[in-house]
mmCIF file of C-alpha atoms in Angstrom:
data_model
loop_
_atom_site.group_PDB
_atom_site.id
_atom_site.type_symbol
_atom_site.label_atom_id
_atom_site.label_comp_id
_atom_site.label_asym_id
_atom_site.label_seq_id
_atom_site.Cartn_x
_atom_site.Cartn_y
_atom_site.Cartn_z
ATOM 1 C CA VAL A 121 96.898 210.733 127.309
ATOM 2 C CA GLU A 122 100.366 211.221 125.291
ATOM 3 C CA SER A 123 101.150 209.417 121.483
ATOM 4 C CA ASP A 124 103.801 209.926 119.735
ATOM 5 C CA ARG A 125 104.067 208.770 116.206
ATOM 6 C CA LEU A 126 108.332 208.060 116.287
ATOM 7 C CA LYS A 127 107.838 205.792 118.798
ATOM 8 C CA ASN A 128 104.624 204.040 117.120
ATOM 9 C CA ALA A 129 106.024 203.983 113.945
ATOM 10 C CA GLY A 130 103.277 205.269 112.173
ATOM 11 C CA ALA A 131 99.338 206.307 111.845
ATOM 12 C CA ALA A 132 97.645 202.520 112.515
ATOM 13 C CA LYS A 133 100.786 202.704 115.898
ATOM 14 C CA VAL A 134 100.238 205.637 117.483
ATOM 15 C CA LEU A 135 95.827 204.808 116.787
ATOM 16 C CA ASP A 136 96.716 201.317 118.541
ATOM 17 C CA HIS A 137 98.766 203.045 121.202
ATOM 18 C CA LEU A 138 96.014 205.855 122.079
ATOM 19 C CA LYS A 139 93.332 203.044 122.330
ATOM 20 C CA THR A 140 95.964 200.953 125.306
ATOM 21 C CA GLU A 141 96.400 203.863 126.993
ATOM 22 C CA ILE A 142 92.939 205.419 126.849
ATOM 23 C CA GLU A 143 92.250 202.528 128.227
ATOM 24 C CA ILE A 144 93.634 202.512 130.933
ATOM 25 C CA ALA A 145 93.333 206.649 131.667
ATOM 26 C CA GLU A 146 89.139 204.499 131.964
ATOM 27 C CA LYS A 147 90.157 202.563 134.361
ATOM 28 C CA THR A 148 92.271 204.601 136.143
ATOM 29 C CA ALA A 149 89.274 207.000 136.414
ATOM 30 C CA LYS A 150 86.731 203.679 137.212
ATOM 31 C CA ASN A 151 89.106 202.883 140.214
ATOM 32 C CA LYS A 152 89.396 205.890 141.835
ATOM 33 C CA PHE A 153 86.036 206.484 141.692
ATOM 34 C CA GLY A 154 84.921 203.278 142.978
ATOM 35 C CA THR A 155 87.302 204.230 145.931
ATOM 36 C CA GLY A 156 85.809 207.707 146.834
ATOM 37 C CA MET A 157 81.839 205.648 146.574
ATOM 38 C CA TYR A 158 83.271 204.896 149.730
ATOM 39 C CA SER A 159 85.671 208.199 150.870
ATOM 40 C CA ASN A 160 85.380 209.916 154.646
ATOM 41 C CA GLY A 161 85.531 213.219 152.465
ATOM 42 C CA THR A 162 88.682 214.399 153.887
ATOM 43 C CA THR A 163 91.210 211.840 152.614
ATOM 44 C CA ASP A 164 91.500 212.962 149.031
ATOM 45 C CA PRO A 165 90.452 216.677 148.720
ATOM 46 C CA LEU A 166 89.684 215.488 144.961
ATOM 47 C CA SER A 167 87.134 212.938 145.836
ATOM 48 C CA ILE A 168 83.384 213.081 146.252
ATOM 49 C CA ALA A 169 82.013 213.244 149.446
ATOM 50 C CA GLY A 170 81.654 209.449 149.569
ATOM 51 C CA ILE A 171 79.068 207.126 151.911
ATOM 52 C CA ARG A 172 81.695 207.167 155.400
ATOM 53 C CA ALA A 173 81.140 211.439 154.949
ATOM 54 C CA ILE A 174 77.293 211.192 154.038
ATOM 55 C CA ILE A 175 76.452 207.877 156.954
ATOM 56 C CA SER A 176 78.048 209.392 160.273
ATOM 57 C CA THR A 177 77.033 211.258 162.957
ATOM 58 C CA THR A 178 78.656 213.717 162.996
ATOM 59 C CA ALA A 179 79.794 214.948 160.239
ATOM 60 C CA THR A 180 78.050 218.034 158.485
ATOM 61 C CA VAL A 181 76.292 216.978 155.233
ATOM 62 C CA GLY A 182 74.667 219.874 152.466
ATOM 63 C CA GLY A 183 75.516 222.238 155.113
ATOM 64 C CA ILE A 184 73.010 220.547 158.119
ATOM 65 C CA SER A 185 75.828 219.540 161.315
ATOM 66 C CA GLN A 186 74.721 215.648 162.279
ATOM 67 C CA SER A 187 75.956 216.702 165.351
ATOM 68 C CA THR A 188 73.649 219.424 165.956
ATOM 69 C CA TYR A 189 70.011 217.916 164.374
ATOM 70 C CA SER A 190 69.224 213.539 165.257
ATOM 71 C CA TRP A 191 67.621 213.674 162.050
ATOM 72 C CA TRP A 192 70.147 214.493 159.812
ATOM 73 C CA GLN A 193 72.551 211.685 161.453
ATOM 74 C CA GLY A 194 72.655 207.876 159.508
ATOM 75 C CA GLN A 195 72.952 204.954 160.740
ATOM 76 C CA VAL A 196 76.105 203.691 162.734
ATOM 77 C CA ASP A 197 77.783 200.330 164.397
ATOM 78 C CA ALA A 198 81.221 201.651 165.080
ATOM 79 C CA THR A 199 80.645 199.188 168.540
ATOM 80 C CA THR A 200 79.912 195.436 167.527
ATOM 81 C CA THR A 201 83.288 193.659 165.178
ATOM 82 C CA ASN A 202 81.945 190.488 164.688
ATOM 83 C CA PHE A 203 79.816 190.172 161.689
ATOM 84 C CA SER A 204 76.562 188.553 162.209
ATOM 85 C CA LEU A 205 73.129 187.840 161.346
ATOM 86 C CA GLY A 206 71.858 189.709 164.604
ATOM 87 C CA ALA A 207 73.695 192.663 164.388
ATOM 88 C CA ALA A 208 72.606 192.550 160.649
ATOM 89 C CA GLN A 209 69.383 192.912 161.162
ATOM 90 C CA THR A 210 69.409 195.352 163.639
ATOM 91 C CA MET A 211 71.155 197.670 161.002
ATOM 92 C CA TYR A 212 68.255 196.609 159.123
ATOM 93 C CA GLU A 213 66.065 197.346 160.715
ATOM 94 C CA ASN A 214 67.574 200.425 161.788
ATOM 95 C CA CYS A 215 67.240 202.236 158.281
ATOM 96 C CA MET A 216 63.621 200.940 157.363
ATOM 97 C CA GLU A 217 60.538 202.692 158.093
ATOM 98 C CA ASP A 218 58.031 200.927 156.537
ATOM 99 C CA ASP A 219 58.084 199.549 153.532
ATOM 100 C CA ASP A 220 61.049 201.758 153.328
ATOM 101 C CA LYS A 221 64.286 199.800 153.700
ATOM 102 C CA PRO A 222 67.864 199.114 152.344
ATOM 103 C CA ASP A 223 67.921 197.417 148.907
ATOM 104 C CA LEU A 224 71.751 197.159 147.919
ATOM 105 C CA ILE A 225 74.011 196.076 150.756
ATOM 106 C CA THR A 226 77.854 197.412 149.782
ATOM 107 C CA ALA A 227 80.304 194.367 151.894
ATOM 108 C CA TYR A 228 84.206 194.367 151.979
ATOM 109 C CA PRO A 229 85.152 190.885 150.779
ATOM 110 C CA GLY A 230 86.035 189.069 154.633
ATOM 111 C CA ALA A 231 82.265 190.512 155.351
ATOM 112 C CA PHE A 232 80.970 188.945 153.205
ATOM 113 C CA ASN A 233 82.359 185.947 153.283
ATOM 114 C CA ARG A 234 81.733 185.566 156.529
ATOM 115 C CA TYR A 235 77.618 185.844 155.345
ATOM 116 C CA TRP A 236 78.139 183.045 152.798
ATOM 117 C CA SER A 237 78.936 180.711 155.770
ATOM 118 C CA LEU A 238 76.594 182.026 157.700
ATOM 119 C CA LEU A 239 73.857 181.096 154.658
ATOM 120 C CA GLN A 240 75.683 177.510 154.627
ATOM 121 C CA PRO A 241 73.729 175.709 155.995
ATOM 122 C CA GLN A 242 70.177 177.075 153.602
ATOM 123 C CA GLN A 243 69.652 177.137 150.305
ATOM 124 C CA ARG A 244 71.318 180.528 148.942
ATOM 125 C CA TYR A 245 69.369 182.994 146.360
ATOM 126 C CA GLN A 246 71.179 185.676 144.731
ATOM 127 C CA ASN A 247 69.720 188.965 142.169
ATOM 128 C CA SER A 248 70.685 187.447 138.129
ATOM 129 C CA THR A 249 70.044 191.134 137.850
ATOM 130 C CA LEU A 250 72.682 192.262 140.212
ATOM 131 C CA GLY A 251 75.252 188.745 139.029
ATOM 132 C CA ALA A 252 74.952 190.859 135.457
ATOM 133 C CA ALA A 253 76.458 193.911 136.368
ATOM 134 C CA GLY A 254 79.986 192.060 137.539
ATOM 135 C CA PHE A 255 79.039 191.284 141.333
ATOM 136 C CA GLU A 256 78.905 188.772 143.448
ATOM 137 C CA ASN A 257 75.946 188.407 145.180
ATOM 138 C CA LEU A 258 74.118 187.311 147.607
ATOM 139 C CA ARG A 259 70.814 188.717 149.424
ATOM 140 C CA PHE A 260 70.037 189.810 152.879
ATOM 141 C CA ASN A 261 66.152 190.409 153.634
ATOM 142 C CA GLN A 262 64.773 192.468 150.049
ATOM 143 C CA ALA A 263 68.279 193.715 149.968
ATOM 144 C CA ASP A 264 71.152 192.552 147.905
ATOM 145 C CA PHE A 265 73.769 191.885 149.361
ATOM 146 C CA ALA A 266 77.274 192.939 147.138
ATOM 147 C CA VAL A 267 80.930 192.213 148.045
ATOM 148 C CA ASP A 268 82.990 195.426 147.260
ATOM 149 C CA SER A 269 86.520 195.341 146.721
ATOM 150 C CA TYR A 270 86.598 199.471 147.496
ATOM 151 C CA ALA A 271 85.028 199.504 150.561
ATOM 152 C CA PRO A 272 87.551 200.195 153.106
ATOM 153 C CA SER A 273 88.282 196.797 155.614
ATOM 154 C CA GLY A 274 85.696 196.407 158.211
ATOM 155 C CA THR A 275 82.541 198.088 156.727
ATOM 156 C CA VAL A 276 79.746 197.447 155.829
ATOM 157 C CA ALA A 277 76.910 199.469 154.034
ATOM 158 C CA PHE A 278 73.245 199.285 153.710
ATOM 159 C CA ILE A 279 71.779 201.797 151.246
ATOM 160 C CA ASN A 280 68.149 202.838 150.518
ATOM 161 C CA THR A 281 69.193 204.064 146.927
ATOM 162 C CA LYS A 282 66.105 206.050 146.554
ATOM 163 C CA HIS A 283 67.179 208.426 149.714
ATOM 164 C CA LEU A 284 71.172 208.061 148.408
ATOM 165 C CA ILE A 285 71.857 209.264 144.729
ATOM 166 C CA LEU A 286 74.760 210.411 142.413
ATOM 167 C CA LYS A 287 73.692 213.349 140.150
ATOM 168 C CA SER A 288 75.827 214.595 137.234
ATOM 169 C CA HIS A 289 76.443 217.364 135.510
ATOM 170 C CA SER A 290 75.075 216.591 132.529
ATOM 171 C CA GLN A 291 78.174 218.303 130.099
ATOM 172 C CA ARG A 292 80.935 215.813 132.288
ATOM 173 C CA ASP A 293 78.783 212.788 133.230
ATOM 174 C CA PHE A 294 80.720 208.857 134.285
ATOM 175 C CA PRO A 295 83.014 207.881 132.695
ATOM 176 C CA GLY A 296 83.841 211.176 131.901
ATOM 177 C CA LYS A 297 83.757 213.680 129.130
ATOM 178 C CA MET A 298 86.219 213.682 126.668
ATOM 179 C CA ASP A 299 88.299 217.286 125.323
ATOM 180 C CA PRO A 300 89.675 217.524 122.261
ATOM 181 C CA PHE A 301 92.751 216.359 121.974
ATOM 182 C CA GLN A 302 95.693 219.438 121.683
ATOM 183 C CA LYS A 303 99.558 219.112 121.353
ATOM 184 C CA PRO A 304 101.849 221.091 124.364
ATOM 185 C CA ILE A 305 104.230 223.811 122.943
ATOM 186 C CA ASN A 306 107.457 222.157 124.722
ATOM 187 C CA GLN A 307 105.537 218.853 123.311
ATOM 188 C CA ASP A 308 106.496 216.664 120.777
ATOM 189 C CA ALA A 309 103.350 214.530 121.922
ATOM 190 C CA THR A 310 99.133 215.280 121.963
ATOM 191 C CA ILE A 311 97.394 215.210 125.218
ATOM 192 C CA ALA A 312 93.519 214.997 126.241
ATOM 193 C CA HIS A 313 91.421 214.538 129.765
ATOM 194 C CA PHE A 314 88.524 213.361 131.376
ATOM 195 C CA LEU A 315 86.356 215.212 133.501
ATOM 196 C CA TRP A 316 83.665 214.381 134.935
ATOM 197 C CA MET A 317 81.616 217.169 137.566
ATOM 198 C CA GLY A 318 78.909 215.666 139.822
ATOM 199 C CA ALA A 319 77.794 214.430 144.116
ATOM 200 C CA LEU A 320 77.075 211.611 145.784
ATOM 201 C CA VAL A 321 73.434 213.449 147.591
ATOM 202 C CA SER A 322 71.645 211.680 150.334
ATOM 203 C CA GLU A 323 68.007 212.532 150.875
ATOM 204 C CA GLU A 324 67.012 210.655 154.583
ATOM 205 C CA ASN A 325 70.348 210.316 156.391
ATOM 206 C CA ARG A 326 68.392 208.048 159.261
ATOM 207 C CA LYS A 327 67.382 205.313 156.601
ATOM 208 C CA LEU A 328 71.230 204.860 155.495
ATOM 209 C CA GLY A 329 73.095 202.749 158.155
ATOM 210 C CA ILE A 330 76.975 201.746 157.752
ATOM 211 C CA MET A 331 78.711 198.541 160.025
ATOM 212 C CA ASN A 332 82.843 199.857 160.594
ATOM 213 C CA ALA A 333 84.520 198.553 163.658
ATOM 214 C CA LEU A 334 84.520 195.095 161.609
ATOM 215 C CA THR A 335 86.693 192.632 162.225
ATOM 216 C CA ASP A 336 85.970 189.461 159.660
#
């Protein structure tokens, strides 16, 4: 974040400009974080390893090869192209064990709209708590079904939040720790950095699922 007293005419204007720049930096960081949550672990070396890196049948997660150990594989549907209640129910059942089942389903807008249209003949149920958090959502069995603008096209993720956990370093917690402002030796400005450190951690990949070939 840079602030220039001459350009902004006084301390009050510097503070106004600084506040705006911090808000932009925070929004940018959140956008990168939202995109990173779906990272496949290869596109951006600075991103966390996201859902598409964890819910796989071939990737190495936590030092364990999913290709070698089938019990560590996620539930992946790479063949279904048209979202349907039947396909979603199959994935939901593949991810569940007794009463341990997905409680959050995130979808790119096309699949969410498709699901919404399938429910039109029926009464729709929404979760008011999730809605208050800014997510437009429906219900599928016992899971919240939410649209996520960061979900890549063609992707619907079946998540069990007991087994997929975002871990943050206590000294680098989200939305990020900001270092004290410093003045570079070659600029009439002050700068600071937002810092975050952590990882998306899976305890049981086989209870997580993804549909990644949808074309709705």
